[in-house]
Coordinates of C-alpha atoms and ligand atoms in Angstrom, one line a residue:
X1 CA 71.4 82.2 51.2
X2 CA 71.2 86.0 49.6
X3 CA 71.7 85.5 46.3
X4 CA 70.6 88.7 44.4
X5 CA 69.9 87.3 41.3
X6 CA 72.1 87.5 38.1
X7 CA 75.0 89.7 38.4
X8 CA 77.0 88.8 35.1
X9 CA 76.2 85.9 32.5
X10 CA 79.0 85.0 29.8
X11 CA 78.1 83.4 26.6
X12 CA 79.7 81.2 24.3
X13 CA 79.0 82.2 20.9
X14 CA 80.9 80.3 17.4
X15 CA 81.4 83.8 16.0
X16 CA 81.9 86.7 18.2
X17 CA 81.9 89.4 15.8
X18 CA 78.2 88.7 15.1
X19 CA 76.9 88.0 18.4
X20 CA 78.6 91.6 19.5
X21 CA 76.7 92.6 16.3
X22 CA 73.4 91.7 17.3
X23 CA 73.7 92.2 21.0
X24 CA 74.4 96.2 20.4
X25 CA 72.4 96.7 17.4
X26 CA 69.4 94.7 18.2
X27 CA 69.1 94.0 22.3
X28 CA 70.3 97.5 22.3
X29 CA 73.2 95.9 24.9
X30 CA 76.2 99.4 25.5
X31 CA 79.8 97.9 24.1
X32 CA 82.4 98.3 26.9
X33 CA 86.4 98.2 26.6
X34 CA 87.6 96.9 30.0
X35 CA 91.5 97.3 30.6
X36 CA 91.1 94.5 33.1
X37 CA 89.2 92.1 30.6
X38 CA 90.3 89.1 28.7
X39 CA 91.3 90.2 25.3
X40 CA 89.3 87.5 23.8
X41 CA 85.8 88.6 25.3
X42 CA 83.6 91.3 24.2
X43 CA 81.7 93.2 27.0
X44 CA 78.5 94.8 27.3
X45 CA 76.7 96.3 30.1
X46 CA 72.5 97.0 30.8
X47 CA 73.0 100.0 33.2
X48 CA 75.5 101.6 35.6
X49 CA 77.6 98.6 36.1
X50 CA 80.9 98.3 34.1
X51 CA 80.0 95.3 32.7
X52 CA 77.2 92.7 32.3
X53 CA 77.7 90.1 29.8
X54 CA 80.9 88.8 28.2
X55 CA 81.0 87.1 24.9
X56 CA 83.6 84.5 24.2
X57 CA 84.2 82.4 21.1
X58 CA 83.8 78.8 21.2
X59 CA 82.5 75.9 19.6
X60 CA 79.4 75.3 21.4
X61 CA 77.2 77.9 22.3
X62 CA 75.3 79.0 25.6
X63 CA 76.0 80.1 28.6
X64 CA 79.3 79.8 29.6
X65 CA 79.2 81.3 33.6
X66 CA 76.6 82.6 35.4
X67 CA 77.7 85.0 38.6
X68 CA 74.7 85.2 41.0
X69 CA 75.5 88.3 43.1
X70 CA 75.2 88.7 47.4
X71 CA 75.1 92.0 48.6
X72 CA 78.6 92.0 50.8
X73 CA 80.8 90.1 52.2
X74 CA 79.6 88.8 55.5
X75 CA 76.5 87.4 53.0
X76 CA 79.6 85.9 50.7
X77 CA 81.1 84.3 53.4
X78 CA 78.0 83.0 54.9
X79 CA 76.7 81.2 51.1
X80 CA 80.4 79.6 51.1
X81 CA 79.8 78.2 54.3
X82 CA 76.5 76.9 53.4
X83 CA 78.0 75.4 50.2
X84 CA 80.5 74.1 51.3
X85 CA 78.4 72.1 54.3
X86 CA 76.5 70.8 51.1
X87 CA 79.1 68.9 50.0
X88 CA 79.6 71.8 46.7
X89 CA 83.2 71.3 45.9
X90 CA 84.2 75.1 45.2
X91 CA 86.9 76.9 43.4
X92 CA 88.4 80.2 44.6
X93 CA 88.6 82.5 41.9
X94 CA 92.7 83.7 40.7
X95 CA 93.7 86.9 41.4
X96 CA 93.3 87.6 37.4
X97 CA 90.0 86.3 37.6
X98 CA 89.0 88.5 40.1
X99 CA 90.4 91.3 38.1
X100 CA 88.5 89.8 35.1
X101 CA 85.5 89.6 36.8
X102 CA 85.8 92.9 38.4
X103 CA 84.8 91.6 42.3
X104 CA 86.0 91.7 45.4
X105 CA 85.5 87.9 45.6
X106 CA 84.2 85.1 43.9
X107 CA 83.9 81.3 44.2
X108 CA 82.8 78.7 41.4
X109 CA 81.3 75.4 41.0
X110 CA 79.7 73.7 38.7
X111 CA 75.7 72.7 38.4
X112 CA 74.7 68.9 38.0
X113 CA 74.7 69.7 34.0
X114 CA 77.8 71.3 33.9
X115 CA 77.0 75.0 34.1
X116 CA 79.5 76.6 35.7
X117 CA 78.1 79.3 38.5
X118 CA 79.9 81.7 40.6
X119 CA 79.0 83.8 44.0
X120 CA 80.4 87.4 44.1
X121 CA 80.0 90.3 45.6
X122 CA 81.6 93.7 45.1
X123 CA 80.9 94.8 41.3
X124 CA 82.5 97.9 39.9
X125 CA 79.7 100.6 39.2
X126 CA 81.9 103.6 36.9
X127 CA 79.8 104.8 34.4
X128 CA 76.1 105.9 33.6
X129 CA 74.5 103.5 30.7
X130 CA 74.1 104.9 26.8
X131 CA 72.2 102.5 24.6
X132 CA 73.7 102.4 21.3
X133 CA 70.9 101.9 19.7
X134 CA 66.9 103.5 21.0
X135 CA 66.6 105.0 24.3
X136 CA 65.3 102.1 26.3
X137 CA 66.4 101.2 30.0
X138 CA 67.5 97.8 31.1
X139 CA 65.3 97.0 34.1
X140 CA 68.1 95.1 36.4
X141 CA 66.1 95.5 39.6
X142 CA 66.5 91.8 41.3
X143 CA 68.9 91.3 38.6
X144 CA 70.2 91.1 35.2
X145 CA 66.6 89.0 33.4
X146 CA 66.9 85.4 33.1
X147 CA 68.2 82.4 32.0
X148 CA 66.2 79.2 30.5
X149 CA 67.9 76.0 30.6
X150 CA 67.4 72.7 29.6
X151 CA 68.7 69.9 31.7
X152 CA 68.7 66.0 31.3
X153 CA 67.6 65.2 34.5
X154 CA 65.1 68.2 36.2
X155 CA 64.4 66.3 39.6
X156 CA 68.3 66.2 40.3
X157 CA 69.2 69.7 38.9
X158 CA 66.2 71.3 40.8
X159 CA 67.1 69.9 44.1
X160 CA 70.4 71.6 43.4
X161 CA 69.1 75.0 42.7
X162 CA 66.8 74.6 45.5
X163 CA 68.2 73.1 48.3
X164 CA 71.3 74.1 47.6
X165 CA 71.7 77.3 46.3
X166 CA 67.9 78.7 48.1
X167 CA 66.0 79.0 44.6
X168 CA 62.1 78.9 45.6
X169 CA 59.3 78.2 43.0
X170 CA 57.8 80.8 41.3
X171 CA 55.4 78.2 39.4
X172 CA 56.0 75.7 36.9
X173 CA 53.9 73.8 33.8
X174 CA 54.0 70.1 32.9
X175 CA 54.6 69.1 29.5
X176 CA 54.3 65.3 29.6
X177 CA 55.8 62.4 31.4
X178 CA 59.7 63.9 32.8
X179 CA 59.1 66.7 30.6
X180 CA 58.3 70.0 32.4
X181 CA 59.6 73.4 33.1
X182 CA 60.3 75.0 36.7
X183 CA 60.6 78.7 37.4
X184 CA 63.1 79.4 40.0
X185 CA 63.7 82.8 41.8
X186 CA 65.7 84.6 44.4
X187 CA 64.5 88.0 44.2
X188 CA 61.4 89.2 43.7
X189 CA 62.0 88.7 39.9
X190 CA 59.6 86.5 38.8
X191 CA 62.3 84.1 37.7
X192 CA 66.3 83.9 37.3
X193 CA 67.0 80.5 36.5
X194 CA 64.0 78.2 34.9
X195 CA 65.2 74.4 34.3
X196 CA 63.3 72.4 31.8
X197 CA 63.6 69.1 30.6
X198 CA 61.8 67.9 27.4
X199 CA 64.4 65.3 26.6
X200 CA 67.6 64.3 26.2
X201 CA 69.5 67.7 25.8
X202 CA 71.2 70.1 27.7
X203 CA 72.1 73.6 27.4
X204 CA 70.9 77.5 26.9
X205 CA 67.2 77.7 25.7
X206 CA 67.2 81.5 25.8
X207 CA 68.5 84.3 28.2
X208 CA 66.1 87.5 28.4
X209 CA 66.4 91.1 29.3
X210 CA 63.9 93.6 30.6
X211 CA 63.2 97.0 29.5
X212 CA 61.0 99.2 31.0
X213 CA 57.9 100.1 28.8
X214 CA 56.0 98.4 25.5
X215 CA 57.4 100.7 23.4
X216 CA 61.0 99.9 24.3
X217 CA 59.8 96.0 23.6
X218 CA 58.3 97.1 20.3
X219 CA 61.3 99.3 19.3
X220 CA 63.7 95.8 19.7
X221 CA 61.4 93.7 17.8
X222 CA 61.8 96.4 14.6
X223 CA 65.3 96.1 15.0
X224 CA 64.7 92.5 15.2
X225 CA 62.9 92.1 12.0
X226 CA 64.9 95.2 10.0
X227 CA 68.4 92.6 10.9
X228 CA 66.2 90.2 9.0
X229 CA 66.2 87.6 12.4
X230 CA 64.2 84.8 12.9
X231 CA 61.3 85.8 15.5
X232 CA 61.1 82.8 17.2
X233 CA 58.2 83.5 19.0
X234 CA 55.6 86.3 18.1
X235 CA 54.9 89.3 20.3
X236 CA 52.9 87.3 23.3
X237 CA 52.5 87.6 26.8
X238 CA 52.9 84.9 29.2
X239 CA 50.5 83.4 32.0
X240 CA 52.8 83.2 34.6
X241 CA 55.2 86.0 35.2
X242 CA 53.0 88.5 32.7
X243 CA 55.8 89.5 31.1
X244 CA 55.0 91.0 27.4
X245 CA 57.7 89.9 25.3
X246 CA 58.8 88.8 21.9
X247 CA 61.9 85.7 21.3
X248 CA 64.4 86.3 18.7
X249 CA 67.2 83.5 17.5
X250 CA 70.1 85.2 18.4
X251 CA 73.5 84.3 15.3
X252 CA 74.3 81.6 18.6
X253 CA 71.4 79.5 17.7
X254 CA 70.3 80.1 21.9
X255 CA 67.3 82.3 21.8
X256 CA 67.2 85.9 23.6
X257 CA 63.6 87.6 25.0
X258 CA 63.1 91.2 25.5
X259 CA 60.2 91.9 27.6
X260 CA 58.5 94.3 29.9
X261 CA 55.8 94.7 32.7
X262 CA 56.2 91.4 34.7
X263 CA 54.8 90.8 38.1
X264 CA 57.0 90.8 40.9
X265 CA 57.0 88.2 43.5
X266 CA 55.9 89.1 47.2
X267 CA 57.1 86.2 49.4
X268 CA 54.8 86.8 52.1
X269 CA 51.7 86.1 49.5
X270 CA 53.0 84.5 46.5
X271 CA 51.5 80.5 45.6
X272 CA 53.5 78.7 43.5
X273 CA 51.4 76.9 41.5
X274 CA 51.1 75.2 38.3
X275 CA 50.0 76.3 34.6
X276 CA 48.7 74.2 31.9
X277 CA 49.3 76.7 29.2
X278 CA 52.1 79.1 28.8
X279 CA 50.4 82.1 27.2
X280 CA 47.6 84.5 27.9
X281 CA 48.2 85.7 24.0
X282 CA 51.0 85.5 21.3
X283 CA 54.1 83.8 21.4
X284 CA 53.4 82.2 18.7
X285 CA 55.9 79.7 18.3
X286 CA 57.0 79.2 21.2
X287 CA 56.2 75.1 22.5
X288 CA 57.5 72.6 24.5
X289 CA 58.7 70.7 21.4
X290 CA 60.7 74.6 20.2
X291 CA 62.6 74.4 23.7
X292 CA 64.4 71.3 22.4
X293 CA 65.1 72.8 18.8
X294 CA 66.7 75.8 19.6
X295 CA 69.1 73.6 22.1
X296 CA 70.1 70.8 19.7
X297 CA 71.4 73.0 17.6
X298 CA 74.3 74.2 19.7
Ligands
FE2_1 FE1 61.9 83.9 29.4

């Protein structure tokens, strides 16, 4: 398994016209009209790929797809076999999904809490990145950031991710009895995927994004504040991946991080192993009871 971390996410949102708002004029995220997309989607892209992330409308909010990304096809054809020997029932994607989508190929399936995933490979690259707002740089190096979700039952949706689809553990904290969060990756980002459960709910805690210095993060987080959004959690940086970030409510009710300076994972060296606090300072805010807030909402 070669997955190459996230490729493309797409988001539900209730109203489009201010997610697409916030995502260009806060997370600094370049708009993009795409002859081949859906005419119901905004698209945005983080760097030289045509697009990123696609924003549709609909009634409850999160993430919608994620496309994890292998470098060719021979690597395509050899995940398929693999999940398909696990027993993954998979979905070929239409001819005007793959147009959609913009790959060569792409299967789907569905994780044990519904999240619907997808394996491509062949991504159009056509045009250099110009953020609409500040003059950051996404940092999509092992992918486009991460995801946070919160799942009902973490033993059965980490053996999925896992042993499944090759996730490893980066590290993880526990919260309580069942209630604990896992950091997954499959590049040498620190995490693509974490799975946490703190209860009953399901869904998108928060996607992030990387930029490349503290000054880019600062610059977001006075757009932030100047749109009048809520700062969910305070400028901080974690204990784990060292990421220096700050969590905004995004108009979905799902959070969104912009951070910088994490530590990459060397599999020859890393130890997963386990953190009783999340923070080395800041992130204020930010608590294993806020995970469930920001979800129920949705
Ligand atoms: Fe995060």
């Amino acid at each position: 398994m070669n997955l190459r971390g996230i490729g493309y996410i797409g988001l539900n949102v209730p109203d489009r016209q201010a997610w697409d708002r916030f995502a260009a004029e806060v997370v600094g995220l370049e708009p993009v009209a795409r002859t081949a997309g859906d005419p119901d989607a905004s698209y945005f892209t983080a760097d030289e790929r045509q697009w990123r992330i696609a924003v549709r409308e609909a009634a409850t909010a999160g993430v919608g797809f994620v496309g994890f990304e292998v470098p060719g096809e021979a690597a395509f054809d050899e995940v398929v076999t693999s999940l398909v020997e696990a027993g993954v029932a998979l979905t070929a994607a239409t001819p005007e999904e793959l147009r959609e989508r913009g790959a060569q190929a792409m299967v789907w399936f569905d994780d044990p809490e519904g999240t619907r995933l997808e394996i491509f490979w062949g991504p159009v690259v056509d045009f250099p990145f110009r953020p609409p707002v500040g003059g950051h740089r996404f940092v999509t190096d092992g992918g486009l950031g991460h995801a946070v979700l919160m799942v009902r039952d973490l033993p059965g949706a980490l053996a999925f991710y896992k042993d499944v689809l090759g996730f490893r553990t980066s590290d993880f904290m526990n919260f309580g009895p069942d209630m604990a969060i896992h950091f997954l990756h499959c590049t040498p980002r620190h995490h693509t995927i974490a799975l946490s459960a703190v209860g009953p709910v399901s869904g998108t805690h928060h996607i992030a994004f990387e930029v490349e210095t503290v000054d880019q993060v600062g610059e977001a987080f006075d757009r932030a504040t100047a749109a009048g959004l809520d700062i969910t959690a305070s400028l901080g940086r974690h204990k784990n991946d060292r990421m220096l970030s700050f969590y905004m409510r995004s108009p979905a009710g799902f959070e969104v991080e912009i951070g910088c300076d994490p530590v990459l994972i060397d599999e020859d060296t890393w130890v997963a192993n386990e953190f009783t606090g999340g923070d080395s300072w800041g992130h204020h805010g930010l608590t294993s009871e806020s995970l469930a807030e920001s979800v129920a909402g949705q």
